[in-house]
PDB file of C-alpha atoms and ligand atoms in Angstrom:
ATOM      1  CA  MET P 736     -23.813 -18.876  -4.636  1.00  0.00           C
ATOM      2  CA  LEU P 737     -20.630 -18.870  -6.791  1.00  0.00           C
ATOM      3  CA  CYS P 738     -18.301 -21.803  -6.249  1.00  0.00           C
ATOM      4  CA  PRO P 739     -15.662 -21.449  -3.664  1.00  0.00           C
ATOM      5  CA  CYS P 740     -13.056 -22.864  -6.139  1.00  0.00           C
ATOM      6  CA  GLN P 741     -13.240 -19.520  -8.016  1.00  0.00           C
ATOM      7  CA  SER P 742     -14.300 -21.354 -11.223  1.00  0.00           C
ATOM      8  CA  GLY P 743     -16.815 -18.756 -12.000  1.00  0.00           C
ATOM      9  CA  GLN P 744     -19.536 -21.215 -11.988  1.00  0.00           C
ATOM     10  CA  TRP P 745     -22.591 -21.867  -9.637  1.00  0.00           C
ATOM     11  CA  TYR P 746     -21.590 -24.115  -6.883  1.00  0.00           C
ATOM     12  CA  ASN P 747     -24.590 -26.356  -7.658  1.00  0.00           C
ATOM     13  CA  GLU P 748     -23.239 -26.947 -11.174  1.00  0.00           C
ATOM     14  CA  CYS P 749     -19.295 -26.948 -10.064  1.00  0.00           C
ATOM     15  CA  CYS P 750     -18.189 -28.805  -6.876  1.00  0.00           C
ATOM     16  CA  ARG P 751     -21.533 -29.479  -5.168  1.00  0.00           C
ATOM     17  CA  PRO P 752     -22.317 -32.594  -7.278  1.00  0.00           C
ATOM     18  CA  PHE P 753     -18.986 -34.093  -5.972  1.00  0.00           C
ATOM     19  CA  HIS P 754     -19.458 -33.045  -2.368  1.00  0.00           C
ATOM     20  CA  GLN P 755     -22.817 -34.929  -2.710  1.00  0.00           C
ATOM     21  CA  GLY P 756     -21.111 -38.146  -3.990  1.00  0.00           C
ATOM     22  CA  LYS P 757     -20.640 -38.006  -7.765  1.00  0.00           C
ATOM     23  CA  ALA P 758     -17.282 -39.058  -8.860  1.00  0.00           C
ATOM     24  CA  ALA P 759     -14.940 -36.294 -10.090  1.00  0.00           C
ATOM     25  CA  PRO P 760     -14.007 -37.123 -13.547  1.00  0.00           C
ATOM     26  CA  THR P 761     -10.409 -35.365 -13.593  1.00  0.00           C
ATOM     27  CA  ALA P 762      -7.761 -34.933 -10.882  1.00  0.00           C
ATOM     28  CA  GLU P 763      -8.066 -31.206 -11.398  1.00  0.00           C
ATOM     29  CA  LEU P 764     -11.735 -31.302 -10.586  1.00  0.00           C
ATOM     30  CA  LEU P 765     -11.100 -33.343  -7.604  1.00  0.00           C
ATOM     31  CA  MET P 766      -8.601 -30.599  -6.546  1.00  0.00           C
ATOM     32  CA  ARG P 767     -11.021 -27.861  -7.010  1.00  0.00           C
ATOM     33  CA  SER P 768     -13.737 -29.815  -5.069  1.00  0.00           C
ATOM     34  CA  ARG P 769     -11.123 -30.504  -2.190  1.00  0.00           C
ATOM     35  CA  TYR P 770     -10.229 -26.742  -2.161  1.00  0.00           C
ATOM     36  CA  SER P 771     -14.092 -25.881  -1.863  1.00  0.00           C
ATOM     37  CA  ALA P 772     -14.513 -28.496   0.909  1.00  0.00           C
ATOM     38  CA  TYR P 773     -11.607 -26.788   2.597  1.00  0.00           C
ATOM     39  CA  VAL P 774     -13.474 -23.319   2.109  1.00  0.00           C
ATOM     40  CA  LEU P 775     -16.752 -24.956   3.367  1.00  0.00           C
ATOM     41  CA  GLY P 776     -15.503 -26.706   6.120  1.00  0.00           C
ATOM     42  CA  ASP P 777     -16.482 -30.038   4.687  1.00  0.00           C
ATOM     43  CA  ALA P 778     -14.088 -32.574   6.704  1.00  0.00           C
ATOM     44  CA  ALA P 779     -15.795 -35.894   5.678  1.00  0.00           C
ATOM     45  CA  TYR P 780     -15.332 -34.941   2.004  1.00  0.00           C
ATOM     46  CA  LEU P 781     -11.599 -34.227   2.581  1.00  0.00           C
ATOM     47  CA  HIS P 782     -11.228 -37.482   4.434  1.00  0.00           C
ATOM     48  CA  ARG P 783     -12.940 -39.548   1.851  1.00  0.00           C
ATOM     49  CA  THR P 784     -10.989 -38.000  -1.373  1.00  0.00           C
ATOM     50  CA  TRP P 785      -7.698 -38.585   0.579  1.00  0.00           C
ATOM     51  CA  SER P 786      -5.928 -41.871  -0.220  1.00  0.00           C
ATOM     52  CA  LYS P 787      -6.347 -44.330   2.659  1.00  0.00           C
ATOM     53  CA  HIS P 788      -2.688 -44.726   2.579  1.00  0.00           C
ATOM     54  CA  THR P 789      -1.904 -41.085   3.655  1.00  0.00           C
ATOM     55  CA  ARG P 790      -4.840 -39.517   5.053  1.00  0.00           C
ATOM     56  CA  PRO P 791      -5.022 -38.124   8.340  1.00  0.00           C
ATOM     57  CA  THR P 792      -7.962 -38.992  10.746  1.00  0.00           C
ATOM     58  CA  LEU P 793     -11.280 -37.492  10.147  1.00  0.00           C
ATOM     59  CA  LYS P 794     -11.264 -36.292  13.760  1.00  0.00           C
ATOM     60  CA  SER P 795      -8.074 -34.235  13.045  1.00  0.00           C
ATOM     61  CA  LEU P 796      -9.492 -32.908   9.877  1.00  0.00           C
ATOM     62  CA  MET P 797     -12.675 -31.635  11.895  1.00  0.00           C
ATOM     63  CA  GLN P 798     -10.584 -29.603  14.163  1.00  0.00           C
ATOM     64  CA  SER P 799     -11.168 -25.962  13.353  1.00  0.00           C
ATOM     65  CA  HIS P 800      -8.235 -23.862  11.840  1.00  0.00           C
ATOM     66  CA  SER P 801      -7.986 -20.119  12.044  1.00  0.00           C
ATOM     67  CA  ILE P 802      -7.428 -20.166   8.459  1.00  0.00           C
ATOM     68  CA  GLN P 803      -9.559 -18.216   5.964  1.00  0.00           C
ATOM     69  CA  TRP P 804      -9.311 -19.280   2.453  1.00  0.00           C
ATOM     70  CA  LEU P 805      -8.867 -16.283  -0.126  1.00  0.00           C
ATOM     71  CA  GLY P 806      -8.421 -18.124  -3.563  1.00  0.00           C
ATOM     72  CA  LEU P 807      -7.167 -20.641  -5.649  1.00  0.00           C
ATOM     73  CA  THR P 808      -5.191 -20.958  -8.733  1.00  0.00           C
ATOM     74  CA  ILE P 809      -4.523 -23.907 -10.757  1.00  0.00           C
ATOM     75  CA  GLU P 810      -0.987 -23.442 -12.338  1.00  0.00           C
ATOM     76  CA  CYS P 811      -0.725 -26.529 -14.612  1.00  0.00           C
ATOM     77  CA  THR P 812      -1.727 -30.221 -14.805  1.00  0.00           C
ATOM     78  CA  GLU P 813      -0.065 -33.309 -16.066  1.00  0.00           C
ATOM     79  CA  GLN P 814      -2.219 -36.373 -16.844  1.00  0.00           C
ATOM     80  CA  GLY P 815      -5.021 -36.715 -14.198  1.00  0.00           C
ATOM     81  CA  GLY P 816      -7.556 -37.313 -17.192  1.00  0.00           C
ATOM     82  CA  SER P 817     -10.599 -39.578 -17.526  1.00  0.00           C
ATOM     83  CA  ASP P 818      -8.473 -42.337 -18.859  1.00  0.00           C
ATOM     84  CA  ASP P 819      -5.319 -41.919 -16.526  1.00  0.00           C
ATOM     85  CA  GLN P 820      -4.682 -43.747 -13.321  1.00  0.00           C
ATOM     86  CA  GLU P 821      -2.248 -41.045 -11.949  1.00  0.00           C
ATOM     87  CA  GLY P 822      -2.121 -37.216 -12.099  1.00  0.00           C
ATOM     88  CA  ILE P 823      -0.457 -34.151 -10.913  1.00  0.00           C
ATOM     89  CA  VAL P 824      -1.837 -30.771 -10.212  1.00  0.00           C
ATOM     90  CA  GLU P 825       0.215 -27.726  -9.298  1.00  0.00           C
ATOM     91  CA  PHE P 826      -1.639 -24.882  -7.608  1.00  0.00           C
ATOM     92  CA  THR P 827      -1.336 -21.789  -5.500  1.00  0.00           C
ATOM     93  CA  ALA P 828      -4.119 -21.443  -2.723  1.00  0.00           C
ATOM     94  CA  ARG P 829      -4.099 -17.946  -1.009  1.00  0.00           C
ATOM     95  CA  PHE P 830      -5.087 -17.720   2.521  1.00  0.00           C
ATOM     96  CA  SER P 831      -5.167 -15.386   5.647  1.00  0.00           C
ATOM     97  CA  GLU P 832      -4.053 -16.688   9.117  1.00  0.00           C
ATOM     98  CA  ASN P 833      -3.678 -14.520  11.955  1.00  0.00           C
ATOM     99  CA  HIS P 834      -4.436 -11.470   9.655  1.00  0.00           C
ATOM    100  CA  GLN P 835      -1.587 -12.294   7.735  1.00  0.00           C
ATOM    101  CA  GLU P 836      -1.945 -13.030   3.973  1.00  0.00           C
ATOM    102  CA  GLN P 837       0.045 -16.101   2.755  1.00  0.00           C
ATOM    103  CA  ALA P 838       0.159 -18.532  -0.135  1.00  0.00           C
ATOM    104  CA  LEU P 839       0.592 -22.144  -0.467  1.00  0.00           C
ATOM    105  CA  HIS P 840       2.150 -23.266  -3.622  1.00  0.00           C
ATOM    106  CA  GLU P 841       1.799 -27.177  -3.858  1.00  0.00           C
ATOM    107  CA  ILE P 842       2.442 -29.841  -6.486  1.00  0.00           C
ATOM    108  CA  SER P 843      -0.211 -32.461  -5.485  1.00  0.00           C
ATOM    109  CA  ARG P 844      -0.226 -36.294  -6.560  1.00  0.00           C
ATOM    110  CA  PHE P 845      -3.628 -37.871  -7.354  1.00  0.00           C
ATOM    111  CA  VAL P 846      -4.353 -41.506  -7.909  1.00  0.00           C
ATOM    112  CA  ARG P 847      -7.326 -43.710  -8.497  1.00  0.00           C
ATOM    113  CA  GLU P 848      -8.616 -45.923  -5.631  1.00  0.00           C
ATOM    114  CA  ASN P 849     -11.619 -48.027  -6.553  1.00  0.00           C
ATOM    115  CA  GLY P 850     -11.865 -46.008  -9.861  1.00  0.00           C
ATOM    116  CA  ARG P 851     -12.365 -42.743  -8.034  1.00  0.00           C
ATOM    117  CA  TRP P 852      -9.423 -39.934  -7.852  1.00  0.00           C
ATOM    118  CA  VAL P 853      -8.156 -39.404  -4.536  1.00  0.00           C
ATOM    119  CA  TYR P 854      -5.258 -37.160  -3.198  1.00  0.00           C
ATOM    120  CA  LEU P 855      -2.260 -39.000  -2.260  1.00  0.00           C
ATOM    121  CA  ALA P 856       0.535 -36.501  -1.161  1.00  0.00           C
ATOM    122  CA  GLY P 857       1.894 -33.134  -2.094  1.00  0.00           C
ATOM    123  CA  VAL P 858       4.989 -31.165  -2.169  1.00  0.00           C
ATOM    124  CA  HIS P 859       5.338 -27.669  -1.054  1.00  0.00           C
ATOM    125  CA  GLN P 860       7.384 -25.344  -3.399  1.00  0.00           C
TER     126      GLN P 860
HETATM  127 ZN1  LIG S 243     -16.021 -25.562  -8.070  1.00  0.00          ZN
END
């Protein structure tokens, strides 16, 4: 299947290796794989790629939501490369809730923990 992150690549060659344990090399790729995990309902992946300082409980992430994710657009990125320790990804995610289409525009901060990128926090625009 095509990857839920809408990269245009196959899931097997895009976000799946990250979901299976491979370290995402950049903050943007981690962001994409997290979006895919939301689409696929992979709460464990969301939990382990969330900073231990800010993450919600796994249980709360596993609660089902009535949201249907419709698409992801990466607006821009700052740092977050293979040699960086911090990164910022600005994105828009479209979703439908209660049959109403909405958009989430967020500037997300990513840091490395134990060498791996994790999501720290986001500011909604
Ligand atoms: Zn992907």
